[in-house]
């Protein structure tokens, strides 16, 4: 564990990211994960999950198994099959369906989903938008219906419970959102492989949007968006070579 402590601590050194475990956010962690000088990712993942379990850090997600991105085949069919099930299967909890669609369609980590509040959803002129980054994203009708339903449920509970909790996905503790770990577990129970599904979504979105738009709408770091756009542009050889080099360094 010692090497992983040193590796993660490099995030918090002055002159790099200048963060503490309490202030480190998912975008900061992803920027480090995609950097060419990052080492010992597997050990770092163990450290992050340990820090979350000990409540030293909050609202971070680190996949249990590292997925190698577009150097492997994309299972976009499985992603869309799962998305269609979440859109139409009324036997599933609506909040789980909405959370799963945020991952499958908008590449949101459980940590980001868990921090959403009712104010992140807005309805104007008949359009429903969600603010995942700097620029709100308009939701298509089926997803918009689930979003509005979740907002209505949360506001109704707030009135009945006389609480001002703003969280879209509240946790077991009053006034606190669901933890990133608990959200991830709920999504896994839906049959979603978190890292693979998110990477597939990012790859598809990167083929359709410029990196700057991708970063501003999804709330991801611009360096992460640029790397995905380069991969989606067809630079398979360079990307695979980079992944191979990182494997040898781990």
Short mmCIF file of C-alpha atoms in Angstrom, two decimals:
data_model
loop_
_atom_site.label_atom_id
_atom_site.label_comp_id
_atom_site.label_asym_id
_atom_site.label_seq_id
_atom_site.Cartn_x
_atom_site.Cartn_y
_atom_site.Cartn_z
CA UNK A 1 0.00 0.00 0.00
CA UNK A 2 2.96 2.35 0.55
CA UNK A 3 3.54 2.98 -3.14
CA UNK A 4 -0.12 3.75 -3.73
CA UNK A 5 -0.08 6.28 -0.88
CA UNK A 6 2.85 8.06 -2.53
CA UNK A 7 1.16 7.87 -5.92
CA UNK A 8 -2.11 9.36 -4.71
CA UNK A 9 -0.29 11.92 -2.59
CA UNK A 10 1.25 13.30 -5.79
CA UNK A 11 -2.22 14.63 -6.59
CA UNK A 12 -2.01 16.89 -3.59
CA UNK A 13 1.50 18.32 -3.96
CA UNK A 14 1.75 22.08 -4.52
CA UNK A 15 2.49 22.77 -8.16
CA UNK A 16 0.46 19.84 -9.42
CA UNK A 17 -3.22 19.70 -8.42
CA UNK A 18 -2.77 21.25 -4.96
CA UNK A 19 -5.61 19.23 -3.43
CA UNK A 20 -6.44 17.33 -0.28
CA UNK A 21 -8.38 14.09 -0.08
CA UNK A 22 -11.36 16.13 1.09
CA UNK A 23 -11.20 18.51 -1.88
CA UNK A 24 -10.25 16.02 -4.61
CA UNK A 25 -13.11 15.55 -7.07
CA UNK A 26 -13.82 12.96 -9.75
CA UNK A 27 -12.53 15.21 -12.56
CA UNK A 28 -9.20 15.62 -10.72
CA UNK A 29 -8.87 11.86 -10.25
CA UNK A 30 -9.68 11.18 -13.90
CA UNK A 31 -7.15 13.77 -15.05
CA UNK A 32 -4.51 11.88 -13.08
CA UNK A 33 -5.76 8.47 -14.29
CA UNK A 34 -5.42 9.50 -17.94
CA UNK A 35 -2.06 11.21 -17.52
CA UNK A 36 1.00 9.72 -19.18
CA UNK A 37 2.99 9.84 -15.93
CA UNK A 38 0.43 8.01 -13.78
CA UNK A 39 1.71 4.76 -12.28
CA UNK A 40 0.37 1.95 -10.08
CA UNK A 41 -3.27 2.50 -11.02
CA UNK A 42 -4.43 -0.78 -9.50
CA UNK A 43 -2.85 0.04 -6.13
CA UNK A 44 -4.23 3.57 -6.37
CA UNK A 45 -7.71 2.13 -6.92
CA UNK A 46 -7.39 0.07 -3.74
CA UNK A 47 -6.30 3.20 -1.88
CA UNK A 48 -9.23 5.30 -3.13
CA UNK A 49 -11.76 2.62 -2.22
CA UNK A 50 -10.14 2.24 1.21
CA UNK A 51 -10.27 6.03 1.74
CA UNK A 52 -13.97 6.00 0.85
CA UNK A 53 -14.71 3.12 3.21
CA UNK A 54 -12.88 4.97 6.01
CA UNK A 55 -14.78 8.20 5.16
CA UNK A 56 -11.47 9.98 4.56
CA UNK A 57 -12.59 10.85 1.03
CA UNK A 58 -16.03 11.32 -0.46
CA UNK A 59 -17.73 11.23 -3.84
CA UNK A 60 -14.97 9.51 -5.83
CA UNK A 61 -15.26 6.45 -8.07
CA UNK A 62 -12.41 4.22 -9.14
CA UNK A 63 -13.36 1.10 -11.14
CA UNK A 64 -12.58 -2.16 -9.39
CA UNK A 65 -11.09 -3.49 -12.60
CA UNK A 66 -9.27 -1.26 -14.99
CA UNK A 67 -10.73 -1.40 -18.48
CA UNK A 68 -8.45 -0.71 -21.42
CA UNK A 69 -10.74 1.57 -23.37
CA UNK A 70 -11.04 1.48 -27.17
CA UNK A 71 -8.06 -0.83 -27.63
CA UNK A 72 -10.73 -3.51 -27.06
CA UNK A 73 -14.02 -4.07 -28.85
CA UNK A 74 -16.87 -1.76 -27.85
CA UNK A 75 -20.04 -3.59 -26.84
CA UNK A 76 -22.38 -0.80 -27.88
CA UNK A 77 -25.21 -3.27 -28.51
CA UNK A 78 -25.21 -4.39 -24.88
CA UNK A 79 -25.19 -0.76 -23.78
CA UNK A 80 -28.25 0.10 -25.88
CA UNK A 81 -30.06 -3.10 -24.90
CA UNK A 82 -29.65 -2.17 -21.24
CA UNK A 83 -30.68 1.43 -21.92
CA UNK A 84 -33.89 0.27 -23.65
CA UNK A 85 -34.69 -1.99 -20.70
CA UNK A 86 -34.27 0.91 -18.28
CA UNK A 87 -36.45 3.14 -20.43
CA UNK A 88 -39.36 0.73 -20.63
CA UNK A 89 -39.25 -1.73 -17.71
CA UNK A 90 -41.74 -0.36 -15.18
CA UNK A 91 -40.95 -3.22 -12.80
CA UNK A 92 -37.66 -1.48 -11.96
CA UNK A 93 -37.48 1.44 -9.55
CA UNK A 94 -37.74 4.70 -11.44
CA UNK A 95 -34.82 6.25 -9.57
CA UNK A 96 -32.58 3.31 -10.50
CA UNK A 97 -33.70 3.55 -14.12
CA UNK A 98 -32.86 7.25 -14.23
CA UNK A 99 -29.47 6.78 -12.56
CA UNK A 100 -28.59 3.95 -14.92
CA UNK A 101 -29.48 6.03 -17.97
CA UNK A 102 -27.26 8.85 -16.74
CA UNK A 103 -24.36 6.42 -16.83
CA UNK A 104 -25.27 4.65 -20.07
CA UNK A 105 -26.20 7.74 -22.10
CA UNK A 106 -24.22 10.55 -20.48
CA UNK A 107 -21.16 8.74 -19.12
CA UNK A 108 -21.72 9.85 -15.51
CA UNK A 109 -19.81 8.07 -12.75
CA UNK A 110 -21.80 6.97 -9.67
CA UNK A 111 -19.97 9.67 -7.69
CA UNK A 112 -21.31 12.40 -9.98
CA UNK A 113 -24.83 10.94 -10.02
CA UNK A 114 -24.95 10.73 -6.24
CA UNK A 115 -24.20 14.48 -5.93
CA UNK A 116 -27.08 15.64 -8.11
CA UNK A 117 -29.73 17.84 -6.52
CA UNK A 118 -33.25 18.72 -7.60
CA UNK A 119 -31.86 22.06 -8.81
CA UNK A 120 -29.76 20.27 -11.42
CA UNK A 121 -33.01 19.51 -13.27
CA UNK A 122 -34.80 22.44 -14.92
CA UNK A 123 -37.89 22.65 -17.08
CA UNK A 124 -38.40 25.68 -19.33
CA UNK A 125 -40.63 26.14 -22.37
CA UNK A 126 -41.54 22.47 -22.41
CA UNK A 127 -37.89 21.32 -22.48
CA UNK A 128 -36.26 19.42 -19.61
CA UNK A 129 -32.54 19.95 -19.07
CA UNK A 130 -29.99 18.54 -16.67
CA UNK A 131 -26.84 20.37 -15.62
CA UNK A 132 -23.98 17.86 -15.55
CA UNK A 133 -21.33 20.43 -16.43
CA UNK A 134 -21.17 24.10 -17.32
CA UNK A 135 -23.75 23.75 -20.12
CA UNK A 136 -27.15 22.07 -19.45
CA UNK A 137 -28.10 19.07 -21.58
CA UNK A 138 -31.64 18.72 -22.96
CA UNK A 139 -33.09 15.31 -22.14
CA UNK A 140 -35.15 13.30 -24.65
CA UNK A 141 -38.76 12.66 -23.68
CA UNK A 142 -38.46 9.21 -22.01
CA UNK A 143 -35.46 10.26 -19.90
CA UNK A 144 -37.01 13.65 -19.19
CA UNK A 145 -40.13 11.95 -17.80
CA UNK A 146 -38.00 9.92 -15.38
CA UNK A 147 -36.07 13.04 -14.35
CA UNK A 148 -39.24 15.01 -13.62
CA UNK A 149 -40.72 12.06 -11.76
CA UNK A 150 -37.66 11.86 -9.53
CA UNK A 151 -37.76 15.61 -8.82
CA UNK A 152 -41.47 15.39 -7.95
CA UNK A 153 -40.88 12.46 -5.60
CA UNK A 154 -38.02 14.23 -3.84
CA UNK A 155 -39.97 17.45 -3.39
CA UNK A 156 -42.99 15.53 -2.12
CA UNK A 157 -40.82 13.70 0.42
CA UNK A 158 -39.25 16.99 1.48
CA UNK A 159 -42.69 18.47 2.21
CA UNK A 160 -43.93 15.39 4.09
CA UNK A 161 -40.70 14.99 6.01
CA UNK A 162 -40.30 18.71 6.66
CA UNK A 163 -36.71 18.55 5.55
CA UNK A 164 -34.79 20.76 3.19
CA UNK A 165 -32.63 17.95 1.80
CA UNK A 166 -31.88 18.94 -1.81
CA UNK A 167 -30.43 15.62 -2.98
CA UNK A 168 -31.94 13.87 -5.98
CA UNK A 169 -30.72 10.53 -4.61
CA UNK A 170 -30.72 10.82 -0.79
CA UNK A 171 -28.71 8.49 1.39
CA UNK A 172 -29.50 6.71 4.61
CA UNK A 173 -28.24 9.57 6.75
CA UNK A 174 -30.52 12.62 7.01
CA UNK A 175 -29.32 15.49 4.89
CA UNK A 176 -26.73 13.39 3.06
CA UNK A 177 -26.81 12.03 -0.52
CA UNK A 178 -26.39 8.37 -1.34
CA UNK A 179 -22.72 7.40 -1.28
CA UNK A 180 -20.84 6.78 -4.51
CA UNK A 181 -20.28 3.16 -3.43
CA UNK A 182 -23.98 2.56 -2.74
CA UNK A 183 -24.97 4.13 -6.05
CA UNK A 184 -22.47 1.91 -7.84
CA UNK A 185 -23.92 -1.16 -6.16
CA UNK A 186 -27.43 -0.20 -7.28
CA UNK A 187 -26.25 0.16 -10.86
CA UNK A 188 -24.38 -3.14 -10.77
CA UNK A 189 -27.58 -4.86 -9.65
CA UNK A 190 -29.15 -3.60 -12.87
CA UNK A 191 -26.51 -5.59 -14.76
CA UNK A 192 -24.40 -2.56 -15.69
CA UNK A 193 -20.63 -3.02 -15.86
CA UNK A 194 -19.75 0.47 -14.72
CA UNK A 195 -16.33 1.11 -16.26
CA UNK A 196 -17.10 -0.57 -19.57
CA UNK A 197 -20.50 1.08 -19.97
CA UNK A 198 -19.12 4.52 -19.21
CA UNK A 199 -16.14 4.11 -21.53
CA UNK A 200 -18.41 2.93 -24.34
CA UNK A 201 -20.67 5.93 -23.79
CA UNK A 202 -17.69 8.31 -23.77
CA UNK A 203 -16.30 6.78 -26.95
CA UNK A 204 -19.62 7.17 -28.75
CA UNK A 205 -20.14 10.73 -27.54
CA UNK A 206 -16.57 11.63 -28.52
CA UNK A 207 -17.35 10.66 -32.12
CA UNK A 208 -20.20 13.18 -32.16
CA UNK A 209 -18.98 16.15 -30.09
CA UNK A 210 -15.83 18.31 -29.99
CA UNK A 211 -13.71 17.79 -26.89
CA UNK A 212 -14.55 21.24 -25.49
CA UNK A 213 -18.29 20.59 -25.81
CA UNK A 214 -17.89 17.12 -24.33
CA UNK A 215 -16.10 18.54 -21.29
CA UNK A 216 -18.55 21.40 -20.74
CA UNK A 217 -21.71 19.32 -21.11
CA UNK A 218 -20.65 16.17 -19.23
CA UNK A 219 -18.61 17.88 -16.51
CA UNK A 220 -15.40 15.97 -17.27
CA UNK A 221 -11.88 17.33 -17.40
CA UNK A 222 -10.85 18.75 -20.79
CA UNK A 223 -7.75 16.52 -20.91
CA UNK A 224 -9.96 13.44 -20.54
CA UNK A 225 -12.25 14.70 -23.31
CA UNK A 226 -9.32 15.33 -25.64
CA UNK A 227 -7.94 11.82 -25.12
CA UNK A 228 -11.32 10.26 -25.90
CA UNK A 229 -11.79 12.38 -28.98
CA UNK A 230 -8.36 11.35 -30.28
CA UNK A 231 -9.23 7.70 -29.72
CA UNK A 232 -12.63 8.12 -31.38
CA UNK A 233 -11.02 9.84 -34.36
CA UNK A 234 -9.45 6.53 -35.29
CA UNK A 235 -5.94 6.82 -33.87
CA UNK A 236 -6.18 3.21 -32.71
CA UNK A 237 -2.50 2.36 -33.07
CA UNK A 238 -1.27 5.25 -30.96
CA UNK A 239 -3.92 4.68 -28.32
CA UNK A 240 -3.24 0.95 -28.07
CA UNK A 241 0.51 1.60 -27.84
CA UNK A 242 -0.09 4.05 -25.00
CA UNK A 243 -2.23 1.52 -23.14
CA UNK A 244 0.46 -1.13 -23.64
CA UNK A 245 3.13 1.16 -22.20
CA UNK A 246 0.97 1.89 -19.19
CA UNK A 247 0.45 -1.83 -18.60
CA UNK A 248 4.20 -2.33 -18.36
CA UNK A 249 4.47 0.55 -15.90
CA UNK A 250 1.81 -0.75 -13.53
#
